[in-house]
Coordinates of C-alpha atoms and ligand atoms in Angstrom, one line a residue:
M1 CA 10.1 2.2 -28.4
T2 CA 7.5 4.3 -26.7
Q3 CA 6.7 3.4 -23.1
P4 CA 4.4 0.3 -23.2
G5 CA 1.0 0.7 -21.5
L6 CA 0.6 -0.2 -17.8
S7 CA -1.1 -3.5 -18.4
T8 CA 1.7 -4.5 -20.8
R9 CA 4.2 -3.6 -18.2
A10 CA 2.3 -5.6 -15.6
V11 CA 2.5 -8.7 -17.8
H12 CA 6.0 -8.3 -19.1
G13 CA 7.9 -5.7 -17.2
L14 CA 9.8 -3.8 -19.9
P15 CA 9.3 -6.2 -22.8
G16 CA 11.9 -7.4 -25.2
R17 CA 11.9 -10.4 -27.6
L18 CA 12.4 -13.7 -25.9
P19 CA 15.2 -15.8 -27.3
D20 CA 14.3 -19.1 -29.0
W21 CA 13.5 -22.0 -26.6
A22 CA 13.0 -19.6 -23.7
P23 CA 10.3 -20.4 -21.2
V24 CA 7.4 -17.9 -21.6
V25 CA 7.0 -17.9 -17.9
P26 CA 10.1 -16.8 -16.0
P27 CA 11.3 -19.8 -14.0
I28 CA 11.6 -19.7 -10.2
V29 CA 15.2 -19.6 -9.2
Q30 CA 14.6 -21.3 -5.9
S31 CA 18.2 -21.2 -4.7
A32 CA 19.7 -19.5 -1.7
T33 CA 23.2 -19.3 -3.2
F34 CA 25.0 -19.4 -6.6
T35 CA 28.3 -20.5 -7.8
F36 CA 30.9 -17.9 -8.8
P37 CA 34.3 -18.0 -10.5
V38 CA 37.4 -18.7 -8.3
G39 CA 39.3 -15.5 -7.6
S40 CA 36.5 -13.2 -8.8
D41 CA 36.1 -9.8 -7.2
E42 CA 32.5 -9.4 -8.6
E43 CA 29.6 -9.3 -6.2
V44 CA 28.4 -12.8 -5.3
L45 CA 24.9 -13.9 -5.9
Y46 CA 23.1 -14.7 -2.6
T47 CA 19.4 -14.5 -2.2
R48 CA 19.6 -12.5 1.0
Y49 CA 21.4 -9.8 -1.0
G50 CA 18.3 -9.2 -3.1
N51 CA 20.2 -10.2 -6.3
N52 CA 18.3 -13.5 -6.9
P53 CA 17.0 -13.2 -10.5
T54 CA 13.4 -14.0 -9.6
V55 CA 13.3 -11.4 -6.8
K56 CA 15.2 -8.8 -8.8
A57 CA 12.8 -9.1 -11.7
V58 CA 9.7 -8.4 -9.6
G59 CA 11.3 -5.3 -8.1
D60 CA 12.2 -4.1 -11.6
K61 CA 8.6 -4.7 -12.7
Y62 CA 7.3 -2.7 -9.7
A63 CA 9.6 0.2 -10.7
A64 CA 8.2 0.0 -14.3
L65 CA 4.6 0.2 -13.0
E66 CA 5.3 3.1 -10.7
G67 CA 7.3 5.0 -13.4
A68 CA 10.4 5.0 -11.1
E69 CA 14.1 4.6 -12.0
A70 CA 14.5 1.6 -9.7
G71 CA 12.6 -0.7 -7.4
I72 CA 13.0 -3.6 -4.9
A73 CA 10.7 -6.3 -3.5
V74 CA 11.2 -7.2 0.2
S75 CA 9.6 -9.5 2.7
S76 CA 6.5 -7.5 3.7
G77 CA 4.9 -4.1 3.5
M78 CA 6.2 -3.3 6.9
A79 CA 9.7 -4.1 5.8
A80 CA 9.2 -1.8 2.8
T81 CA 8.1 1.0 5.1
A82 CA 10.8 0.5 7.6
L83 CA 13.7 0.2 5.1
A84 CA 12.5 3.1 2.9
H85 CA 12.5 5.4 6.0
L86 CA 15.8 4.1 7.3
A87 CA 17.3 4.8 3.9
V88 CA 16.4 8.6 4.2
L89 CA 16.6 9.2 7.9
R90 CA 19.5 9.2 10.4
P91 CA 19.6 9.5 14.2
G92 CA 18.7 13.2 15.1
D93 CA 16.5 13.6 12.0
H94 CA 12.9 14.6 12.2
L95 CA 10.0 13.1 10.2
L96 CA 6.7 14.8 9.4
A97 CA 4.0 12.1 9.1
S98 CA 0.4 12.3 8.1
R99 CA -1.9 11.4 11.0
W100 CA -4.0 9.3 8.6
I101 CA -1.9 6.2 8.4
Y102 CA -2.1 2.4 8.8
G103 CA -1.9 1.5 12.6
G104 CA 1.1 -0.7 12.1
T105 CA 3.1 2.1 10.5
E106 CA 2.1 4.4 13.4
R107 CA 3.4 1.8 15.9
L108 CA 6.6 1.5 14.0
F109 CA 7.1 5.3 14.3
Q110 CA 6.0 5.4 17.9
D111 CA 7.7 2.3 19.3
E112 CA 10.8 2.0 17.2
F113 CA 11.8 5.3 15.6
G114 CA 12.2 7.1 18.9
R115 CA 14.6 4.4 20.0
L116 CA 16.7 5.1 16.9
G117 CA 16.8 8.9 17.6
I118 CA 14.3 9.7 14.9
E119 CA 11.5 12.1 16.1
V120 CA 8.1 12.0 14.4
T121 CA 5.5 14.8 14.4
Y122 CA 2.0 14.0 13.1
V123 CA 0.3 16.4 10.8
D124 CA -3.4 16.7 9.9
P125 CA -3.0 16.5 6.2
D126 CA -6.1 18.4 5.4
Q127 CA -4.5 21.5 7.0
V128 CA -1.8 22.1 4.3
R129 CA -0.2 24.9 6.3
Q130 CA 0.8 22.4 9.1
W131 CA 3.5 20.8 6.9
R132 CA 5.4 24.1 7.0
K133 CA 4.4 25.1 10.5
L134 CA 5.4 21.8 12.2
A135 CA 8.7 21.5 10.3
R136 CA 12.0 21.8 12.2
A137 CA 15.6 22.5 11.2
S138 CA 16.2 18.7 11.6
T139 CA 13.2 17.7 9.3
R140 CA 14.4 15.5 6.5
A141 CA 11.3 13.7 5.2
I142 CA 7.5 13.7 4.9
F143 CA 5.5 10.5 5.0
V144 CA 1.9 10.1 3.8
E145 CA -0.5 7.3 3.0
T146 CA -3.1 7.8 0.2
P147 CA -5.8 6.6 0.0
N148 CA -5.6 5.9 3.7
N149 CA -6.5 2.8 5.7
P150 CA -9.3 2.6 6.6
L151 CA -11.1 5.9 5.9
T152 CA -10.1 6.1 2.2
R153 CA -9.1 9.7 2.6
V154 CA -7.3 10.9 -0.6
L155 CA -4.6 13.5 -0.3
D156 CA -3.7 16.1 -2.9
L157 CA 0.0 15.4 -3.2
G158 CA 0.8 18.5 -5.3
P159 CA 1.0 21.0 -2.4
I160 CA 2.8 18.5 -0.1
A161 CA 5.3 17.8 -2.8
Q162 CA 5.8 21.5 -3.2
V163 CA 6.8 21.9 0.5
A164 CA 9.1 18.9 0.2
K165 CA 10.8 20.3 -2.9
E166 CA 11.2 23.8 -1.5
R167 CA 12.8 22.5 1.7
G168 CA 14.7 19.5 0.3
Y169 CA 12.8 16.9 2.2
A170 CA 12.2 13.4 0.8
L171 CA 8.5 12.7 0.2
L172 CA 7.6 9.1 0.9
V173 CA 4.1 7.8 0.0
D174 CA 2.4 4.5 0.9
A175 CA 0.0 4.0 -2.0
T176 CA -1.0 0.4 -1.1
F177 CA -4.7 1.1 -1.3
A178 CA -4.5 2.5 -4.9
S179 CA -1.9 0.2 -6.5
P180 CA -0.1 1.7 -9.5
V181 CA -3.2 1.2 -11.6
N182 CA -5.1 3.9 -9.7
F183 CA -2.4 6.2 -8.5
R184 CA 1.3 6.6 -9.2
P185 CA 2.7 9.0 -6.6
I186 CA 6.0 9.7 -8.5
E187 CA 4.0 11.4 -11.2
H188 CA 2.7 13.8 -8.5
G189 CA 6.1 14.7 -7.1
A190 CA 6.8 11.9 -4.6
D191 CA 10.4 10.7 -4.3
V192 CA 9.7 7.3 -2.8
V193 CA 6.7 5.0 -3.2
I194 CA 6.0 2.1 -0.8
S195 CA 3.4 -0.7 -1.3
S196 CA 2.3 -3.6 0.8
A197 CA 2.5 -6.1 -2.1
T198 CA 0.5 -8.5 0.1
K199 CA -2.5 -6.5 -1.1
Y200 CA -3.5 -5.5 -4.7
L201 CA -0.1 -6.2 -6.3
N202 CA -0.2 -9.9 -5.5
G203 CA -3.9 -9.9 -5.2
H204 CA -4.5 -13.5 -4.2
S205 CA -4.0 -13.4 -0.4
D206 CA -1.3 -16.0 -0.6
V207 CA 1.9 -13.9 -0.2
I208 CA 3.4 -11.5 2.3
A209 CA 5.6 -9.0 0.4
G210 CA 6.4 -5.3 0.1
C211 CA 7.9 -3.0 -2.6
V212 CA 9.8 0.2 -2.7
A213 CA 10.5 2.4 -5.8
G214 CA 12.4 5.5 -6.3
D215 CA 15.7 6.7 -7.8
V216 CA 18.7 4.4 -8.1
T217 CA 20.6 5.9 -5.1
L218 CA 17.6 5.4 -2.8
I219 CA 17.1 1.8 -4.0
E220 CA 20.8 1.0 -3.5
E221 CA 20.5 2.3 0.1
V222 CA 17.4 0.2 0.7
T223 CA 19.2 -2.8 -0.7
R224 CA 22.2 -2.2 1.5
L225 CA 20.0 -2.0 4.6
M226 CA 18.0 -5.0 3.6
R227 CA 21.2 -7.1 3.3
L228 CA 22.1 -6.1 6.9
W229 CA 18.7 -6.2 8.5
G230 CA 17.6 -9.3 6.6
Q231 CA 14.2 -8.7 5.0
A232 CA 14.9 -10.3 1.6
L233 CA 11.9 -11.8 -0.2
D234 CA 11.9 -15.6 -0.8
P235 CA 12.1 -16.5 -4.5
H236 CA 8.9 -18.5 -4.4
A237 CA 7.0 -15.6 -2.9
A238 CA 8.6 -13.3 -5.6
W239 CA 7.4 -15.7 -8.3
L240 CA 3.9 -15.8 -7.0
L241 CA 4.0 -12.0 -6.7
D242 CA 5.1 -11.7 -10.3
R243 CA 2.2 -14.0 -11.3
G244 CA -0.3 -11.9 -9.4
M245 CA 1.1 -8.7 -10.9
R246 CA 0.5 -9.9 -14.5
T247 CA -3.3 -9.5 -14.0
L248 CA -3.1 -6.4 -11.8
D249 CA -4.6 -4.0 -14.4
V250 CA -7.7 -6.2 -15.1
R251 CA -8.2 -7.1 -11.5
V252 CA -8.0 -3.5 -10.3
A253 CA -10.5 -2.5 -13.0
R254 CA -13.0 -5.0 -11.5
H255 CA -12.2 -3.9 -7.9
N256 CA -12.9 -0.3 -8.9
A257 CA -16.3 -1.3 -10.5
N258 CA -17.3 -3.5 -7.5
G259 CA -16.2 -0.8 -5.0
M260 CA -18.4 1.7 -6.8
A261 CA -21.4 -0.6 -7.0
V262 CA -21.2 -1.6 -3.3
A263 CA -20.7 2.0 -2.2
E264 CA -23.7 3.2 -4.2
W265 CA -25.9 0.3 -2.8
A266 CA -24.6 1.0 0.7
S267 CA -25.4 4.7 0.5
R268 CA -29.0 3.9 -0.2
H269 CA -29.4 1.3 2.6
P270 CA -31.3 2.5 5.7
A271 CA -29.2 0.3 8.1
I272 CA -26.0 2.0 7.0
A273 CA -25.4 5.4 8.6
R274 CA -22.3 6.4 6.6
V275 CA -20.3 5.2 3.6
H276 CA -16.7 6.1 3.1
Y277 CA -15.8 5.7 -0.6
P278 CA -13.9 8.4 -2.6
G279 CA -16.0 7.7 -5.7
L280 CA -19.1 9.1 -3.9
E281 CA -19.8 12.8 -4.1
T282 CA -20.5 12.7 -0.4
H283 CA -16.8 11.7 0.3
P284 CA -14.8 14.7 1.7
D285 CA -12.1 14.2 -0.9
H286 CA -14.2 13.3 -3.9
E287 CA -12.9 16.3 -5.9
V288 CA -9.2 15.4 -5.3
A289 CA -9.9 11.8 -6.0
A290 CA -11.7 12.5 -9.3
R291 CA -8.9 14.8 -10.3
T292 CA -5.9 12.7 -9.3
L293 CA -6.8 9.0 -9.3
D294 CA -7.4 6.8 -12.3
G295 CA -9.9 4.7 -10.3
F296 CA -11.6 4.9 -6.9
G297 CA -10.5 1.5 -5.7
G298 CA -12.1 -1.5 -4.0
M299 CA -12.0 -0.4 -0.4
V300 CA -15.3 0.8 1.2
G301 CA -15.8 1.9 4.8
L302 CA -19.2 1.3 6.4
E303 CA -20.7 2.7 9.6
L304 CA -23.8 0.8 10.6
A305 CA -26.6 2.7 12.2
G306 CA -26.6 0.2 15.1
G307 CA -23.0 0.6 16.1
V308 CA -20.9 -2.3 17.5
P309 CA -23.7 -4.7 18.2
A310 CA -25.1 -4.3 14.6
A311 CA -21.6 -4.6 13.2
E312 CA -20.9 -7.8 15.0
R313 CA -24.3 -9.3 14.1
F314 CA -23.6 -8.3 10.4
L315 CA -20.2 -9.9 10.4
R316 CA -21.4 -13.1 11.9
R317 CA -24.1 -13.5 9.2
L318 CA -21.9 -13.0 6.2
R319 CA -21.5 -16.1 4.0
L320 CA -19.5 -15.1 0.8
V321 CA -17.5 -12.2 2.3
S322 CA -15.0 -13.5 4.8
H323 CA -14.1 -11.9 8.2
A324 CA -10.3 -11.6 8.0
P325 CA -7.7 -8.9 8.1
S326 CA -5.9 -7.8 4.9
L327 CA -7.3 -6.6 1.7
G328 CA -6.8 -6.3 -2.0
G329 CA -7.3 -10.0 -2.9
V330 CA -9.7 -11.5 -5.4
E331 CA -12.0 -12.5 -2.6
S332 CA -14.0 -10.0 -0.6
L333 CA -12.8 -9.6 2.9
V334 CA -14.2 -7.6 5.8
S335 CA -12.7 -6.5 9.1
E336 CA -13.0 -4.0 11.9
P337 CA -10.1 -1.6 12.4
R338 CA -10.8 -1.7 16.2
N339 CA -9.4 -5.3 16.4
T340 CA -7.1 -5.4 13.4
S341 CA -5.3 -2.5 11.5
H342 CA -5.9 0.1 14.2
K343 CA -6.1 -2.0 17.4
A344 CA -2.7 -0.9 18.7
I345 CA -3.7 2.8 18.8
G346 CA -6.6 2.2 21.1
A347 CA -10.2 3.6 21.2
E348 CA -9.1 7.1 21.9
G349 CA -6.6 7.1 19.0
R350 CA -9.3 5.8 16.7
A351 CA -11.8 8.3 17.9
A352 CA -9.3 11.1 17.2
L353 CA -9.0 9.8 13.6
G354 CA -12.7 9.6 13.1
I355 CA -12.9 5.8 13.1
P356 CA -15.8 4.9 15.4
D357 CA -16.0 1.5 17.0
G358 CA -18.3 -0.5 14.8
F359 CA -16.6 0.8 11.7
I360 CA -16.4 -1.9 9.0
R361 CA -13.6 -2.0 6.4
L362 CA -14.7 -3.9 3.3
S363 CA -12.3 -5.0 0.6
C364 CA -14.5 -5.7 -2.4
G365 CA -13.1 -8.6 -4.3
I366 CA -13.6 -9.4 -8.0
E367 CA -16.6 -11.7 -7.5
D368 CA -19.8 -10.6 -9.3
A369 CA -20.9 -7.4 -7.7
G370 CA -24.5 -8.7 -7.4
D371 CA -23.3 -11.6 -5.3
I372 CA -21.3 -9.4 -2.9
I373 CA -24.2 -7.0 -2.5
A374 CA -26.7 -9.9 -2.0
D375 CA -24.5 -11.3 0.8
L376 CA -24.2 -7.9 2.5
E377 CA -27.9 -7.4 2.1
Q378 CA -28.8 -10.7 3.7
A379 CA -26.4 -10.1 6.5
L380 CA -28.0 -6.8 7.3
G381 CA -31.5 -8.2 7.0
G382 CA -34.0 -8.7 9.8
Ligands
PLP401 C1 -1.6 0.9 3.9 C2 -0.8 -0.2 4.4 N1 0.6 -0.1 4.4 C3 1.3 -1.1 4.9 C4 0.8 -2.3 5.4 C5 1.7 -3.4 5.9 O1 1.8 -4.4 5.0 P1 2.2 -5.9 5.3 O2 1.1 -6.6 6.1 O3 2.4 -6.5 3.9 O4 3.4 -5.9 6.1 C6 -0.6 -2.5 5.4 C7 -1.2 -3.7 5.9 O5 -2.4 -3.8 6.1 C8 -1.4 -1.4 4.9 O6 -2.8 -1.5 4.9

């Protein structure tokens, strides 16, 4: 059978005929432990081991969506990032990381990796030569995030994958903002793909989860580490994640349409000084985005002309769009990186990244675009 389409994989994983009398919806196996034959040498089933059938199935489905050999679902996006890196790095190793990353990931590298003897050097990913220039003999891996939080910068993975391949580094990519509907990093030369499944994959803002996909050896190592460090996903959360993933393709199509509609409206609004959206020709990476992404996504960055006071006033006046961290759910959410995703790196850190205070990160939900825009418009109004 030829590879089924992405939406089919999102509904069924890799489909096969169900036996008679089977439930159409996979049941939740909400059990911490499982019986096993007396005297057996086989691996026991225990939910912390990641071999609970409900949890395993959702990891397999993620691999099918990313076009990877294997996948695993874990207890958060941060767990996915931490375990994926620990699977490829050892004390004494050096990591080259993009400077344009989620603040929580940057904190993990800064506060924890040093303690583990893993050094991290940050690279300006728009200066492709830096990947080679800043490498060391001990470099083992490259980490990038694309499109990035919150600026929606889109990286051309091709040249970065080339460096990784030439030098034998593992290339890890956090593609949370895209979801596998809009971008599948493995098709562009990545070895490991990481997602916060809390966001688009689940899509309903009711689960914290993360996923990692890559080759079988990598996923075996992530699984081994997860068993020891303890970030297994609960079966109920896995079941909800699977339910969310079934509608991923249609949801993301609507997020893409709404993102574009909101970005176009915002770019014409006099109270908005700058709009960050890769679908707009004014975006610095529009050409890369148009060439490599299957959709521009639902994330829009807004800089209001009036700075922080205007941003706070705007946020207080919103009715439909809720002021909350996180993104990628069916409902539109808005937040400021200065007190959420990029709080920990401080004002200087944000300024260096080009995130001014007063920057607003909007996650366009799947409501009617006209209603989202009407709410934004009234909140900006006089
Ligand atoms: C790009 C990106 N990666 C990883 C994470 C961490 O995910 P989680 O909150 O599921 O741990 C986030 C959270 O906002 C994110 O935006």
